[in-house]
Amino acid sequence: MAFDCLACGACCAYSESWPVFIGDGDAAGIPDELIDIEHGRMLCHGNRCSALLGDIGGRAHCGVYVNRPLVCREFQSGSEDCIMVRRSFGLPAAQ
């Protein structure tokens, strides 16, 4: 099952410790002001990634999509993790 990530954004606002950078160069191309250098991850405001633009469950998108971290590239729309995150925001688990 696939979801329209541009109508969700929940995975980008689920945890203050995610997304974490994996390996050298994973933060390449991401502006310094969006990086939590001390913890090696994206800077978050609460649980929301600083690169997330728009409204969760409405229109949302990543401000650094082309350079997003590997963990974001590997996150699968419709996966068990996706469904869990959607439910935590009260979004439908089926589309």
GROMACS .gro file of N, CA and C in nm, residues 8-91:
model
  252
    8CYS      N    1   0.094   1.406   0.370
    8CYS     CA    2   0.111   1.344   0.500
    8CYS      C    3   0.219   1.419   0.580
    9GLY      N    4   0.345   1.377   0.569
    9GLY     CA    5   0.455   1.439   0.642
    9GLY      C    6   0.472   1.388   0.784
   10ALA      N    7   0.391   1.291   0.825
   10ALA     CA    8   0.395   1.242   0.963
   10ALA      C    9   0.530   1.183   0.999
   11CYS      N   10   0.595   1.113   0.909
   11CYS     CA   11   0.724   1.051   0.941
   11CYS      C   12   0.830   1.156   0.973
   12CYS      N   13   0.811   1.277   0.927
   12CYS     CA   14   0.908   1.385   0.951
   12CYS      C   15   0.879   1.462   1.079
   13ALA      N   16   0.778   1.420   1.152
   13ALA     CA   17   0.742   1.491   1.275
   13ALA      C   18   0.716   1.395   1.389
   14TYR      N   19   0.775   1.277   1.382
   14TYR     CA   20   0.745   1.171   1.477
   14TYR      C   21   0.843   1.163   1.594
   15SER      N   22   0.969   1.201   1.572
   15SER     CA   23   1.070   1.180   1.675
   15SER      C   24   1.177   1.288   1.669
   16GLU      N   25   1.214   1.340   1.785
   16GLU     CA   26   1.320   1.442   1.788
   16GLU      C   27   1.457   1.384   1.759
   17SER      N   28   1.470   1.252   1.764
   17SER     CA   29   1.600   1.190   1.739
   17SER      C   30   1.609   1.126   1.601
   18TRP      N   31   1.518   1.161   1.513
   18TRP     CA   32   1.518   1.105   1.379
   18TRP      C   33   1.488   1.219   1.283
   19PRO      N   34   1.548   1.233   1.176
   19PRO     CA   35   1.643   1.142   1.114
   19PRO      C   36   1.787   1.164   1.158
   20VAL      N   37   1.855   1.055   1.182
   20VAL     CA   38   1.995   1.056   1.219
   20VAL      C   39   2.078   1.031   1.093
   21PHE      N   40   2.195   1.088   1.088
   21PHE     CA   41   2.283   1.069   0.971
   21PHE      C   42   2.353   0.934   0.981
   22ILE      N   43   2.364   0.868   0.869
   22ILE     CA   44   2.428   0.737   0.860
   22ILE      C   45   2.550   0.750   0.771
   23GLY      N   46   2.666   0.744   0.830
   23GLY     CA   47   2.789   0.746   0.752
   23GLY      C   48   2.835   0.884   0.710
   24ASP      N   49   2.957   0.888   0.659
   24ASP     CA   50   3.018   1.012   0.612
   24ASP      C   51   2.943   1.068   0.492
   25GLY      N   52   2.924   1.196   0.492
   25GLY     CA   53   2.863   1.263   0.378
   25GLY      C   54   2.712   1.260   0.375
   26ASP      N   55   2.647   1.199   0.476
   26ASP     CA   56   2.502   1.190   0.473
   26ASP      C   57   2.435   1.326   0.488
   27ALA      N   58   2.506   1.423   0.545
   27ALA     CA   59   2.450   1.557   0.562
   27ALA      C   60   2.493   1.652   0.450
   28ALA      N   61   2.562   1.600   0.351
   28ALA     CA   62   2.611   1.685   0.241
   28ALA      C   63   2.494   1.754   0.170
   29GLY      N   64   2.510   1.883   0.152
   29GLY     CA   65   2.409   1.961   0.082
   29GLY      C   66   2.298   2.015   0.170
   30ILE      N   67   2.297   1.977   0.297
   30ILE     CA   68   2.195   2.026   0.388
   30ILE      C   69   2.250   2.149   0.459
   31PRO      N   70   2.176   2.260   0.459
   31PRO     CA   71   2.226   2.382   0.525
   31PRO      C   72   2.256   2.358   0.673
   32ASP      N   73   2.364   2.415   0.721
   32ASP     CA   74   2.407   2.398   0.860
   32ASP      C   75   2.298   2.432   0.961
   33GLU      N   76   2.214   2.529   0.931
   33GLU     CA   77   2.112   2.570   1.027
   33GLU      C   78   2.001   2.466   1.044
   34LEU      N   79   2.001   2.362   0.961
   34LEU     CA   80   1.903   2.254   0.973
   34LEU      C   81   1.963   2.128   1.036
   35ILE      N   82   2.090   2.137   1.078
   35ILE     CA   83   2.161   2.021   1.131
   35ILE      C   84   2.187   2.035   1.280
   36ASP      N   85   2.160   1.928   1.354
   36ASP     CA   86   2.197   1.918   1.494
   36ASP      C   87   2.335   1.851   1.495
   37ILE      N   88   2.439   1.932   1.483
   37ILE     CA   89   2.575   1.881   1.467
   37ILE      C   90   2.617   1.797   1.588
   38GLU      N   91   2.582   1.841   1.708
   38GLU     CA   92   2.620   1.770   1.830
   38GLU      C   93   2.571   1.625   1.832
   39HIS      N   94   2.452   1.601   1.777
   39HIS     CA   95   2.393   1.467   1.781
   39HIS      C   96   2.397   1.395   1.646
   40GLY      N   97   2.452   1.457   1.543
   40GLY     CA   98   2.465   1.392   1.413
   40GLY      C   99   2.333   1.358   1.347
   41ARG      N  100   2.243   1.454   1.347
   41ARG     CA  101   2.109   1.432   1.288
   41ARG      C  102   2.051   1.565   1.243
   42MET      N  103   1.934   1.557   1.184
   42MET     CA  104   1.863   1.679   1.146
   42MET      C  105   1.818   1.750   1.274
   43LEU      N  106   1.819   1.882   1.270
   43LEU     CA  107   1.768   1.962   1.381
   43LEU      C  108   1.616   1.946   1.383
   44CYS      N  109   1.562   1.928   1.502
   44CYS     CA  110   1.417   1.916   1.516
   44CYS      C  111   1.366   2.026   1.607
   45HIS      N  112   1.245   2.066   1.583
   45HIS     CA  113   1.173   2.161   1.669
   45HIS      C  114   1.064   2.077   1.734
   46GLY      N  115   1.088   2.037   1.860
   46GLY     CA  116   1.003   1.935   1.921
   46GLY      C  117   1.035   1.805   1.849
   47ASN      N  118   0.934   1.740   1.797
   47ASN     CA  119   0.954   1.616   1.720
   47ASN      C  120   0.960   1.642   1.570
   48ARG      N  121   0.941   1.763   1.528
   48ARG     CA  122   0.929   1.795   1.386
   48ARG      C  123   1.065   1.831   1.327
   49CYS      N  124   1.102   1.761   1.220
   49CYS     CA  125   1.227   1.790   1.150
   49CYS      C  126   1.223   1.933   1.097
   50SER      N  127   1.334   2.003   1.112
   50SER     CA  128   1.341   2.142   1.069
   50SER      C  129   1.327   2.160   0.918
   51ALA      N  130   1.344   2.053   0.842
   51ALA     CA  131   1.330   2.062   0.696
   51ALA      C  132   1.187   2.038   0.649
   52LEU      N  133   1.099   1.996   0.739
   52LEU     CA  134   0.960   1.970   0.701
   52LEU      C  135   0.886   2.102   0.683
   53LEU      N  136   0.827   2.119   0.568
   53LEU     CA  137   0.749   2.238   0.537
   53LEU      C  138   0.603   2.198   0.517
   54GLY      N  139   0.512   2.281   0.560
   54GLY     CA  140   0.370   2.253   0.541
   54GLY      C  141   0.307   2.192   0.665
   55ASP      N  142   0.188   2.135   0.644
   55ASP     CA  143   0.106   2.083   0.753
   55ASP      C  144   0.095   1.931   0.747
   56ILE      N  145   0.114   1.868   0.861
   56ILE     CA  146   0.101   1.723   0.870
   56ILE      C  147  -0.044   1.685   0.838
   57GLY      N  148  -0.059   1.589   0.750
   57GLY     CA  149  -0.192   1.544   0.709
   57GLY      C  150  -0.256   1.634   0.606
   58GLY      N  151  -0.187   1.739   0.567
   58GLY     CA  152  -0.237   1.831   0.464
   58GLY      C  153  -0.141   1.831   0.347
   59ARG      N  154  -0.080   1.942   0.322
   59ARG     CA  155   0.024   1.951   0.220
   59ARG      C  156   0.156   1.966   0.293
   60ALA      N  157   0.244   1.871   0.275
   60ALA     CA  158   0.373   1.873   0.343
   60ALA      C  159   0.482   1.829   0.246
   61HIS      N  160   0.600   1.883   0.264
   61HIS     CA  161   0.713   1.839   0.182
   61HIS      C  162   0.845   1.870   0.252
   62CYS      N  163   0.949   1.804   0.204
   62CYS     CA  164   1.082   1.820   0.261
   62CYS      C  165   1.154   1.934   0.191
   63GLY      N  166   1.206   2.027   0.270
   63GLY     CA  167   1.278   2.141   0.215
   63GLY      C  168   1.417   2.106   0.163
   64VAL      N  169   1.466   1.986   0.194
   64VAL     CA  170   1.599   1.942   0.146
   64VAL      C  171   1.586   1.807   0.075
   65TYR      N  172   1.474   1.784   0.011
   65TYR     CA  173   1.441   1.653  -0.046
   65TYR      C  174   1.554   1.594  -0.130
   66VAL      N  175   1.614   1.672  -0.216
   66VAL     CA  176   1.721   1.622  -0.303
   66VAL      C  177   1.840   1.574  -0.221
   67ASN      N  178   1.866   1.638  -0.108
   67ASN     CA  179   1.982   1.605  -0.023
   67ASN      C  180   1.942   1.536   0.108
   68ARG      N  181   1.820   1.488   0.119
   68ARG     CA  182   1.772   1.430   0.244
   68ARG      C  183   1.861   1.313   0.289
   69PRO      N  184   1.867   1.288   0.420
   69PRO     CA  185   1.950   1.181   0.472
   69PRO      C  186   1.907   1.043   0.421
   70LEU      N  187   1.999   0.949   0.426
   70LEU     CA  188   1.975   0.814   0.379
   70LEU      C  189   1.856   0.749   0.449
   71VAL      N  190   1.844   0.769   0.579
   71VAL     CA  191   1.733   0.708   0.652
   71VAL      C  192   1.598   0.757   0.596
   72CYS      N  193   1.592   0.879   0.550
   72CYS     CA  194   1.470   0.931   0.489
   72CYS      C  195   1.448   0.869   0.351
   73ARG      N  196   1.554   0.851   0.277
   73ARG     CA  197   1.544   0.790   0.144
   73ARG      C  198   1.495   0.646   0.153
   74GLU      N  199   1.531   0.578   0.264
   74GLU     CA  200   1.495   0.437   0.279
   74GLU      C  201   1.358   0.415   0.342
   75PHE      N  202   1.299   0.519   0.400
   75PHE     CA  203   1.167   0.505   0.463
   75PHE      C  204   1.064   0.474   0.355
   76GLN      N  205   0.986   0.370   0.374
   76GLN     CA  206   0.892   0.325   0.272
   76GLN      C  207   0.748   0.367   0.303
   77SER      N  208   0.689   0.436   0.211
   77SER     CA  209   0.548   0.471   0.220
   77SER      C  210   0.466   0.342   0.225
   78GLY      N  211   0.373   0.335   0.321
   78GLY     CA  212   0.288   0.217   0.334
   78GLY      C  213   0.347   0.106   0.419
   79SER      N  214   0.471   0.123   0.466
   79SER     CA  215   0.535   0.021   0.550
   79SER      C  216   0.470   0.018   0.689
   80GLU      N  217   0.506  -0.082   0.769
   80GLU     CA  218   0.455  -0.089   0.907
   80GLU      C  219   0.491   0.037   0.984
   81ASP      N  220   0.613   0.087   0.964
   81ASP     CA  221   0.654   0.211   1.032
   81ASP      C  222   0.569   0.329   0.986
   82CYS      N  223   0.542   0.336   0.859
   82CYS     CA  224   0.458   0.442   0.803
   82CYS      C  225   0.319   0.438   0.867
   83ILE      N  226   0.259   0.320   0.872
   83ILE     CA  227   0.125   0.305   0.930
   83ILE      C  228   0.126   0.345   1.077
   84MET      N  229   0.229   0.303   1.152
   84MET     CA  230   0.239   0.337   1.293
   84MET      C  231   0.245   0.489   1.313
   85VAL      N  232   0.329   0.555   1.232
   85VAL     CA  233   0.345   0.700   1.244
   85VAL      C  234   0.215   0.771   1.206
   86ARG      N  235   0.152   0.726   1.100
   86ARG     CA  236   0.024   0.787   1.058
   86ARG      C  237  -0.080   0.776   1.170
   87ARG      N  238  -0.088   0.659   1.230
   87ARG     CA  239  -0.186   0.639   1.339
   87ARG      C  240  -0.157   0.733   1.456
   88SER      N  241  -0.029   0.757   1.485
   88SER     CA  242   0.005   0.843   1.599
   88SER      C  243  -0.045   0.986   1.579
   89PHE      N  244  -0.070   1.024   1.453
   89PHE     CA  245  -0.122   1.158   1.422
   89PHE      C  246  -0.271   1.154   1.391
   90GLY      N  247  -0.333   1.037   1.408
   90GLY     CA  248  -0.475   1.024   1.381
   90GLY      C  249  -0.509   1.021   1.232
   91LEU      N  250  -0.408   0.990   1.150
   91LEU     CA  251  -0.432   0.981   1.006
   91LEU      C  252  -0.475   0.839   0.970
   0.00000   0.00000   0.00000
